[in-house]
C-alpha cells in the first residue's frame, strides 16, 4: 500500500515512521510513505498556499488551487482502491473500522491543513472523506496524518507477523483490553492477581473477560452500549 501525505511541513515526517512496526513495514516494502511538499504546486513569487477568508474573520485559509493540482499529480487516475482524505476538525471520527477499511486500499492520500482551515471546495469537490481524530483541537493535520498512517499500516496484510494479533486486539471485541502483569509477582507490596499465577486457563480466560468488562464500564461506558 502507498501512503501519500500532502503538507507544507514535509520535515515534520522525518521522525514518526522510523520506529517499530511501521518502520519495519517500510523496510520490507509492505508499505511506502511518500511525503509531498504542497509548495511544489505554487507558482507565484511568494509560493503562497493561503489567503484571506471571504466574508471576513480571523486568520488565513488554505487556498484550493495548489491542493487540487497536487492531488491530480499525485493520484492522476482515481479508482475505488485509491482514496483522498482531508484531515479536518470538522471531519467524521476516525476509528478502528475506518483503519480496517483503508488498510485494503492501494493508495491513500492524506491532505494536511494548517492555518484556520481549508477552502470548503476541497471537501466538496476533491476528497472522498473528511476525517477527524477526536474532539480536541490540534494545530494542523500533520499529527493526525501520522497517527492515521500508524493505525492503518499495522493492518495492511503481512505487516504484523501474526495476523491474529490484530484480530485479538482492543476494539475488535468492542471491549478495552484486560489488565496485564509481568514479574515480579509482588512489586513493592502490590501483588499480581492470584488467578494469573496458577495454571487454570479456564479461570484465567474468565478473569480476563470480567476485568475487561469492568475497565470498559469505568472508562468507556459508551463502548458497552454499542455491544
Ligand atoms: C476548531 C477550532 N477552529 C475554529 C476557531 C480553529 C481550528 C483549530 C484547529 C482550525 C484548524 C485546526 C487544525 N486542526 C486540524 O487540522 C485537524 C484536527 C483537529 O484539530 N482535531 C481533530 N482532528 C483533526 S484532523 C485535522
Coordinates of C-alpha atoms and ligand atoms in Angstrom, one line a residue:
X1 CA 0.0 0.0 0.0
X2 CA 1.2 3.5 -0.8
X3 CA 0.5 6.4 1.7
X4 CA 0.8 9.9 0.3
X5 CA 0.9 12.9 2.6
X6 CA 0.4 16.5 1.2
X7 CA 1.8 19.1 3.6
X8 CA 3.5 22.5 3.9
X9 CA 5.8 20.9 6.6
X10 CA 7.4 17.9 4.9
X11 CA 10.2 17.9 7.5
X12 CA 7.6 17.1 10.2
X13 CA 7.5 13.5 8.9
X14 CA 11.3 12.7 9.3
X15 CA 10.7 11.0 12.7
X16 CA 7.3 9.3 13.1
X17 CA 7.8 6.4 10.8
X18 CA 11.3 5.4 11.8
X19 CA 10.2 3.1 14.7
X20 CA 8.8 -0.3 15.3
X21 CA 6.1 -1.9 13.2
X22 CA 5.7 1.0 10.7
X23 CA 9.5 1.3 10.1
X24 CA 9.7 -2.5 9.5
X25 CA 6.8 -2.3 7.1
X26 CA 8.6 0.3 5.0
X27 CA 11.9 -1.6 5.1
X28 CA 10.2 -4.8 3.9
X29 CA 8.3 -3.0 1.1
X30 CA 4.8 -3.8 2.6
X31 CA 4.1 -0.1 2.5
X32 CA 5.5 3.1 1.0
X33 CA 5.2 6.5 2.6
X34 CA 5.7 9.5 0.2
X35 CA 5.7 13.0 1.6
X36 CA 4.8 15.8 -0.8
X37 CA 5.5 19.5 -0.3
X38 CA 2.4 21.5 -1.2
X39 CA 4.6 24.4 -2.3
X40 CA 5.7 22.4 -5.3
X41 CA 2.3 23.3 -6.8
X42 CA 2.6 27.1 -6.2
X43 CA 3.8 29.3 -9.0
X44 CA 3.6 32.9 -7.7
X45 CA 6.6 34.8 -6.4
X46 CA 5.8 34.1 -2.7
X47 CA 4.8 30.4 -3.3
X48 CA 1.6 31.2 -1.3
X49 CA -0.7 28.4 -0.1
X50 CA -3.1 30.6 2.0
X51 CA -5.4 33.6 1.5
X52 CA -8.0 35.6 3.5
X53 CA -11.5 34.3 4.1
X54 CA -14.4 35.7 2.1
X55 CA -16.9 37.3 4.5
X56 CA -14.1 38.4 6.9
X57 CA -12.9 36.7 10.0
X58 CA -9.7 35.9 11.8
X59 CA -6.7 34.2 10.2
X60 CA -6.0 32.6 6.8
X61 CA -7.3 29.7 4.9
X62 CA -5.6 27.2 2.6
X63 CA -6.4 28.0 -1.0
X64 CA -7.8 25.4 -3.3
X65 CA -5.6 25.6 -6.4
X66 CA -2.3 24.1 -5.1
X67 CA -4.2 21.3 -3.3
X68 CA -6.2 20.4 -6.5
X69 CA -3.1 20.5 -8.7
X70 CA -1.1 18.4 -6.2
X71 CA -3.9 15.8 -5.8
X72 CA -4.2 15.5 -9.6
X73 CA -0.4 15.0 -9.9
X74 CA -0.1 12.5 -7.0
X75 CA -3.2 10.4 -8.0
X76 CA -3.7 11.0 -11.7
X77 CA -6.3 8.3 -12.0
X78 CA -8.9 7.9 -9.4
X79 CA -10.3 4.4 -8.6
X80 CA -12.2 2.5 -5.9
X81 CA -8.8 1.4 -4.5
X82 CA -7.4 4.9 -4.2
X83 CA -8.8 7.4 -1.8
X84 CA -8.2 11.0 -0.8
X85 CA -8.8 12.0 2.9
X86 CA -8.8 15.6 4.3
X87 CA -7.5 15.9 7.8
X88 CA -10.1 18.2 9.4
X89 CA -11.5 19.0 12.8
X90 CA -14.9 19.1 11.1
X91 CA -14.5 15.5 9.8
X92 CA -16.1 12.2 10.6
X93 CA -14.4 10.5 13.5
X94 CA -11.6 8.1 12.6
X95 CA -11.9 4.7 14.4
X96 CA -10.6 1.1 14.1
X97 CA -13.3 0.3 11.5
X98 CA -12.0 3.2 9.3
X99 CA -8.4 1.9 9.8
X100 CA -9.5 -1.6 8.7
X101 CA -11.4 -0.3 5.7
X102 CA -8.4 1.8 4.5
X103 CA -5.9 -0.9 5.0
X104 CA -7.3 -2.7 1.9
X105 CA -6.6 0.3 -0.4
X106 CA -3.8 0.5 -3.0
X107 CA -3.1 4.2 -2.3
X108 CA -4.3 6.7 0.3
X109 CA -3.6 10.5 0.0
X110 CA -3.8 12.4 3.3
X111 CA -4.2 16.2 3.0
X112 CA -2.9 18.2 5.9
X113 CA -4.5 21.6 6.6
X114 CA -2.9 24.4 8.6
X115 CA -4.0 28.0 9.5
X116 CA -7.7 28.3 10.3
X117 CA -8.7 25.6 7.8
X118 CA -9.1 24.7 4.1
X119 CA -11.3 26.3 1.4
X120 CA -14.5 24.2 1.6
X121 CA -14.4 23.3 -2.1
X122 CA -11.6 20.8 -1.3
X123 CA -14.1 18.9 0.9
X124 CA -16.9 19.3 -1.6
X125 CA -15.2 18.5 -4.9
X126 CA -11.9 16.8 -4.3
X127 CA -11.8 14.5 -1.3
X128 CA -13.5 11.2 -0.6
X129 CA -13.5 11.6 3.2
X130 CA -13.1 14.4 5.7
X131 CA -11.6 12.9 8.8
X132 CA -11.1 14.0 12.4
X133 CA -9.0 12.1 15.0
X134 CA -11.1 13.2 18.0
X135 CA -13.0 16.0 19.8
X136 CA -10.0 18.2 20.6
X137 CA -8.0 20.9 18.8
X138 CA -4.6 20.3 17.4
X139 CA -2.6 22.8 15.3
X140 CA -2.8 21.1 11.9
X141 CA -3.3 17.9 10.0
X142 CA 0.2 16.6 10.3
X143 CA 0.0 14.8 13.6
X144 CA -3.4 13.4 12.7
X145 CA -2.0 12.1 9.3
X146 CA 1.0 10.4 11.1
X147 CA -1.4 8.8 13.6
X148 CA -3.7 7.5 10.9
X149 CA -0.8 6.0 8.9
X150 CA 0.4 4.2 12.0
X151 CA -3.1 2.8 12.7
X152 CA -3.7 1.8 9.0
X153 CA -0.2 0.4 8.3
X154 CA -0.3 -2.2 11.0
X155 CA -3.4 -3.7 9.5
X156 CA -2.0 -3.9 6.0
X157 CA -1.8 -7.7 5.1
X158 CA 1.7 -9.0 6.0
X159 CA 2.7 -6.1 8.3
X160 CA 2.1 -7.7 11.7
X161 CA 3.9 -11.1 11.9
X162 CA 0.9 -12.7 13.4
X163 CA -2.4 -11.8 11.7
X164 CA -4.3 -13.0 14.8
X165 CA -2.7 -10.3 17.0
X166 CA -4.5 -7.6 15.1
X167 CA -7.8 -9.6 15.4
X168 CA -7.5 -10.0 19.2
X169 CA -6.5 -6.5 20.0
X170 CA -8.6 -4.0 21.9
X171 CA -11.6 -2.8 20.0
X172 CA -12.0 -5.9 17.8
X173 CA -14.1 -7.4 20.7
X174 CA -15.6 -4.0 21.3
X175 CA -14.1 -4.0 24.8
X176 CA -10.9 -2.4 26.2
X177 CA -8.0 -4.8 26.9
X178 CA -7.9 -6.6 30.3
X179 CA -5.2 -5.6 32.8
X180 CA -1.8 -7.3 32.3
X181 CA 1.1 -8.0 34.6
X182 CA 4.7 -9.2 34.4
X183 CA 7.3 -10.0 37.0
X184 CA 7.8 -9.6 39.9
X185 CA 4.7 -11.2 41.4
X186 CA 5.0 -8.8 44.3
X187 CA 6.1 -5.3 43.4
X188 CA 6.6 -3.0 46.5
X189 CA 3.8 -4.8 48.3
X190 CA 1.4 -4.8 45.3
X191 CA 0.6 -8.4 44.3
X192 CA -0.4 -9.7 40.9
X193 CA -3.9 -11.3 41.0
X194 CA -3.6 -14.8 42.3
X195 CA -5.5 -16.4 39.4
X196 CA -2.8 -15.4 36.9
X197 CA -0.1 -17.2 38.8
X198 CA -1.9 -20.6 38.8
X199 CA -2.2 -22.5 35.5
X200 CA -6.0 -22.7 35.4
X201 CA -6.6 -21.4 31.8
X202 CA -10.4 -21.5 32.0
X203 CA -10.3 -19.4 35.2
X204 CA -7.8 -17.0 33.6
X205 CA -10.0 -16.6 30.5
X206 CA -13.0 -15.8 32.7
X207 CA -11.0 -13.3 34.8
X208 CA -9.7 -11.5 31.7
X209 CA -13.2 -11.1 30.3
X210 CA -14.6 -9.9 33.6
X211 CA -11.8 -7.3 34.2
X212 CA -12.0 -6.1 30.5
X213 CA -15.8 -5.5 31.1
X214 CA -15.1 -3.7 34.4
X215 CA -12.4 -1.5 32.8
X216 CA -14.7 -0.7 29.9
X217 CA -17.6 0.2 32.2
X218 CA -15.4 2.5 34.2
X219 CA -13.5 4.3 31.3
X220 CA -15.7 3.8 28.2
X221 CA -19.3 3.2 29.1
X222 CA -20.2 4.4 25.5
X223 CA -18.5 1.2 24.2
X224 CA -20.7 -1.1 26.3
X225 CA -23.8 0.5 24.8
X226 CA -22.6 -0.5 21.3
X227 CA -22.3 -4.2 22.1
Ligands
LIG1 C1 -12.0 24.1 16.0 C2 -11.4 25.4 16.1 N1 -11.3 26.2 14.8 C3 -12.2 27.3 14.9 C4 -11.7 28.5 15.5 C5 -9.9 26.6 14.6 C6 -9.0 25.5 14.1 C7 -8.5 24.5 15.0 C8 -7.7 23.5 14.6 C9 -8.7 25.4 12.8 C10 -7.9 24.4 12.4 C11 -7.3 23.5 13.2 C12 -6.4 22.4 12.8 N2 -6.8 21.1 13.1 C13 -6.8 20.1 12.1 O1 -6.3 20.4 11.0 C14 -7.2 18.8 12.4 C15 -7.8 18.2 13.6 C16 -8.2 18.7 14.9 O2 -7.9 19.9 15.2 N3 -8.8 17.9 15.7 C17 -9.0 16.6 15.5 N4 -8.7 16.1 14.3 C18 -8.1 16.9 13.4 S1 -7.7 16.4 11.8 C19 -7.1 17.9 11.4

